[in-house]
Amino acid sequence: MAGIYIHIPFCKQACYYCDFHFSTSLKKKDELVNALIKEIELRKNELENQTIETIYFGGGTPSLLSNNKLELIIHSVYKHYIVANKPEITLEANPDDLSKKRIIELSKTSINRLSIGIQSFFDEDLKLMNRAHSANEAKNCLKIATDYFDNISVDLIYGIPGLSNKRWVENIERVLSYKIPHISSYALTVEPKTALENFIKKGLIKNVDDHVAEEQFHILIEKLGASDFVHYELSNFGKPNYFSRNNSAYWQGKTYLGIGPSAHSFNGNQRGWNVRNNSKYIKSLEQNILPMETETLSTADKYNEYVMTGLRTIWGVSLNKIEKDFGNQYKKYLLQQSQKHINEQLLYLDNDKLLVTKKGKFLSDGIASDLFKINLS
Amino acid sequence: MQNLFYRDILMKNIRNFCIIAHIDHGKSTLADRLLDFTGSVTDREKQDQLLDNMDLERERGITIKSHAIQMDYEYQGEKYVLNLIDTPGHVDFSYEVSRSIAACEGALLIVDAAQSIQAQTISNLYLALENDLEIIPILNKVDLPSANPEEVTDDIVDLLGCKPDEVIHASGKTGFGVDNILAAIIERIPAPKGNPNAPLQALIFDSVYNTFRGIETYFRVFDGEIKKGQHIKFVATKKDYYADEVGTLKLTQVAKQSVKAGDVGYLITGIKTAKEVKVGDTITDFANPTTNVVEGFEDVKPMVFAGIYPVDTEDYEELRNSMEKLQLNDASLVFQAESSAALGFGFRCGFLGMLHMEIIQERLEREFDMTVITTVPNVSYLAYTNKYPDTPITVNNPSDLPEPSTLNRVEEPYIKATIITKADFIGNVMSLCIEKRGIITNQTYLTPERVELAFEMPLAEIVFDFYDRLKTVSKGYASFDYHPIGMKTSKLVRLDILLNAQPVDALSALIHADNAQNIGRKMCEKLKELIPRQQFDIPIQAAVGAKIISRETIKALRKDVTAKCYGGDISRKRKLLEKQKKGKKRMRQVGNVEIPQQAFMAVLKLND
């Protein structure tokens, strides 16, 4: 059981909040695709015959690649790896790339899941974030996409300066009206060195208000819960059988290969990451060299990652798993560290599972770090 | 072989000297050059600032302990022994300096050719002159482009009444002038006088703790000699010992059969704690004691008190062990167990001054791996109650101050402060000192540009951010020295801080009533800045008695979670949270509020 993530580092324009790796220069698209295929081939032995269950095109904006190119990449995965019978193959796509024609063509490829970056159905929000599409494009593309794809995920952003609770509810209800089975919804985050940070510093955009973000988070949980969505990860909601299999693998510590510039890989013990630069990535692979750095995780690192990701999910942190994988000492430590938060009703124990309460959800990073094991040096 | 050769050195061929210099004026570097030039160190042993052998001393470029080293030098066909006693350069250690000076016949006065004479230098110079030391003025760093040799020479001539050609030009960096300094040491500093046949009289000027050998006592013999195996007595402590080993201090110790009148050496007696060896004490023969005790002995008293607590309450015993070990080689550190409602068990410690306090905290962290919280420092007050208006109660801790209703009066220690600054900054320095409740007592122009100001002010005001502010208002061109001058009645109140409506005793401070409003407000603001937001609102209040004089609120944390956590985010995010966790480990939970280590010292940083 393993997944492959393929990073497509191109965008038409830069969203003001984004700190992922991408380039708005599309000149090297062909070379990059060649390099991706080369990397897929060079790493064919890494998975040691594990079956590929999911393939995920993320970005950047993967929908900028033609269907042909996407098929070419998928083909190379099939050629060098064992792929499961019905793999989940996801394409992240932006509404402005999803014309009716394109959607129909895509539906004929092996891609069977779309993750569409809607973010909002209001032009003022989209402009404020410098998204490439309009509100109308967003609505049209969903209308069509649902006719051709069953498995669709939509991204929504809340906590945008100026986004009222009323408009937020309208955004959620509009997504629900399309009968979309999966929603990823993120609190707008001001990342360092982004345009958004700069505008806020200069006073051009009002700062994100944590209080409003928290309210909108709870509105989201309530609305989606009422429509039978399962809140299975902090920012992810799915109907049963529609959880993202690819992303769930990250939170369950499963093996994944990350292909492309800046992509991360993990095999249970080691994490690797590719160079975060398109030209360097391409050059290196032209010389058959993997542009990757790796780190080996210590026991404490693995424990910390499990706690950190576990607390974000519906699966929580399993005490049995902690004991089995890390030993009784770790289990004791975890219980001892949790007590304060259990008392404050931020965490609770459900049989074997340690979970975050509703009140604790929006504070779960701080809680996780309290449960961390570190050596003071 | 060399040692054999020098074994029977005559008193007339011994020179004992110390170095007086301001921090950064190049004392340690010049000392290194002297050792180099006399061949006292081999190339293999060379490292910068040889005499400052604590890491902390090297890093900070300051001398904390006194050191001594013996050099052999041949001058005009005769062999000489030169004993250099290196002294601390900070006002916190002025007693140690005075004892080192008492062990010498001469002093090198090192003055930076670019910076001229500083207050600390002058006060130590006066001390040396009082002890009739021969002063050799040295103009150091003459190779610097910013050097101003003519003007600084004039300053020195004015100060010492010497002739301009008596000032030696030197550079510790290049070694220039070192030969002239050595010649001057031999020609100008008198040989020690003393009676080699009289009963033993030696002065203790320092001691060092050695894990394997116990306390090593450094001494200067005035009369008689100290022999291996001799039954000796320390006059002030009245304890007697057998001299297991005596010797002289080269870069490493050289054991001898005896150390004779005029010379400097070390003594090992199996003493285990530094407290038994008091700087300034006299060593004499047990059976045949001297009738002349070396004058000037004082029991060093701590000037500043603060609580030291382990960040993790479980480390209390370990902290006690560490403090005891520190005390083995730093007799000036005193402590006793105390407990705080907020912090649990810890120690109230007495320090020579603020630098000494910082050093202890840093040594605990470095040498003993202890993470500690140091509480707001205070000086030692005397409180008198209405019931017993003549019986002083020593107040070393804000919680010791009697209830305001029962209080008759409080006395606080005063100092005489000497500040030397450029004429341009007189106004700034005066306003600062007046703000600090100082009263000017004297103003002297040393040169047309340099002024010496004297103030009487409360010692407590020096503790609270005085040095830093002085540096700021004078753009670095002010130097400062002080001496205690006794107790004066004062209007003192205890400022309490409440977090979440609970008083936190470790944040209480004793301050002058007139400053309470201002300091209370600044404390609340500073704590708001230093205490991280938590999952609930935290009111911060400052109070005097039952009266709340200031208030701030730390708003609750609403959002503490990253929106995205996918394959590429996990590692970065884990590292970020690990860093956060490390920060939290240095915090102390009081009630349900997490308080970072540095918040306990907030009162010292109110003007940052």
PDB file of N, CA and C in Angstrom, chain A residues 23 42 71 100 103 153 162-163 175 183 206 340:
ATOM      1  N   SER A  23       5.933  28.129 -10.242  1.00  0.00           N
ATOM      2  CA  SER A  23       6.492  29.187 -11.064  1.00  0.00           C
ATOM      3  C   SER A  23       5.393  29.658 -11.993  1.00  0.00           C
ATOM      4  N   LEU A  42      13.521   6.398 -12.294  1.00  0.00           N
ATOM      5  CA  LEU A  42      14.709   6.184 -11.450  1.00  0.00           C
ATOM      6  C   LEU A  42      14.355   5.613 -10.075  1.00  0.00           C
ATOM      7  N   GLU A  71      -1.621  11.941 -19.040  1.00  0.00           N
ATOM      8  CA  GLU A  71      -1.694  10.505 -19.356  1.00  0.00           C
ATOM      9  C   GLU A  71      -0.302   9.894 -19.479  1.00  0.00           C
ATOM     10  N   LYS A 100     -16.188  22.959 -20.442  1.00  0.00           N
ATOM     11  CA  LYS A 100     -16.985  21.745 -20.641  1.00  0.00           C
ATOM     12  C   LYS A 100     -16.198  20.713 -21.438  1.00  0.00           C
ATOM     13  N   ILE A 103     -13.514  19.078 -19.369  1.00  0.00           N
ATOM     14  CA  ILE A 103     -14.055  18.139 -18.391  1.00  0.00           C
ATOM     15  C   ILE A 103     -14.427  16.818 -19.065  1.00  0.00           C
ATOM     16  N   SER A 153     -13.889  16.886  -5.131  1.00  0.00           N
ATOM     17  CA  SER A 153     -13.654  17.630  -3.901  1.00  0.00           C
ATOM     18  C   SER A 153     -13.577  19.106  -4.241  1.00  0.00           C
ATOM     19  N   GLY A 162     -13.071  40.515   5.459  1.00  0.00           N
ATOM     20  CA  GLY A 162     -14.259  41.022   4.780  1.00  0.00           C
ATOM     21  C   GLY A 162     -15.320  39.960   4.517  1.00  0.00           C
ATOM     22  N   LEU A 163     -14.977  38.681   4.687  1.00  0.00           N
ATOM     23  CA  LEU A 163     -15.960  37.616   4.461  1.00  0.00           C
ATOM     24  C   LEU A 163     -16.871  37.519   5.691  1.00  0.00           C
ATOM     25  N   VAL A 175     -21.993  24.960  -2.329  1.00  0.00           N
ATOM     26  CA  VAL A 175     -21.277  23.694  -2.590  1.00  0.00           C
ATOM     27  C   VAL A 175     -22.216  22.517  -2.343  1.00  0.00           C
ATOM     28  N   ILE A 183     -15.270  17.993   0.761  1.00  0.00           N
ATOM     29  CA  ILE A 183     -14.905  19.409   0.859  1.00  0.00           C
ATOM     30  C   ILE A 183     -13.641  19.545   1.709  1.00  0.00           C
ATOM     31  N   LYS A 206      -6.935  44.238   5.584  1.00  0.00           N
ATOM     32  CA  LYS A 206      -7.141  44.051   7.020  1.00  0.00           C
ATOM     33  C   LYS A 206      -6.579  42.693   7.449  1.00  0.00           C
ATOM     34  N   LYS A 340      -3.762  17.275  31.662  1.00  0.00           N
ATOM     35  CA  LYS A 340      -4.118  18.678  31.801  1.00  0.00           C
ATOM     36  C   LYS A 340      -5.167  19.077  30.745  1.00  0.00           C
TER      37      LYS A 340
END
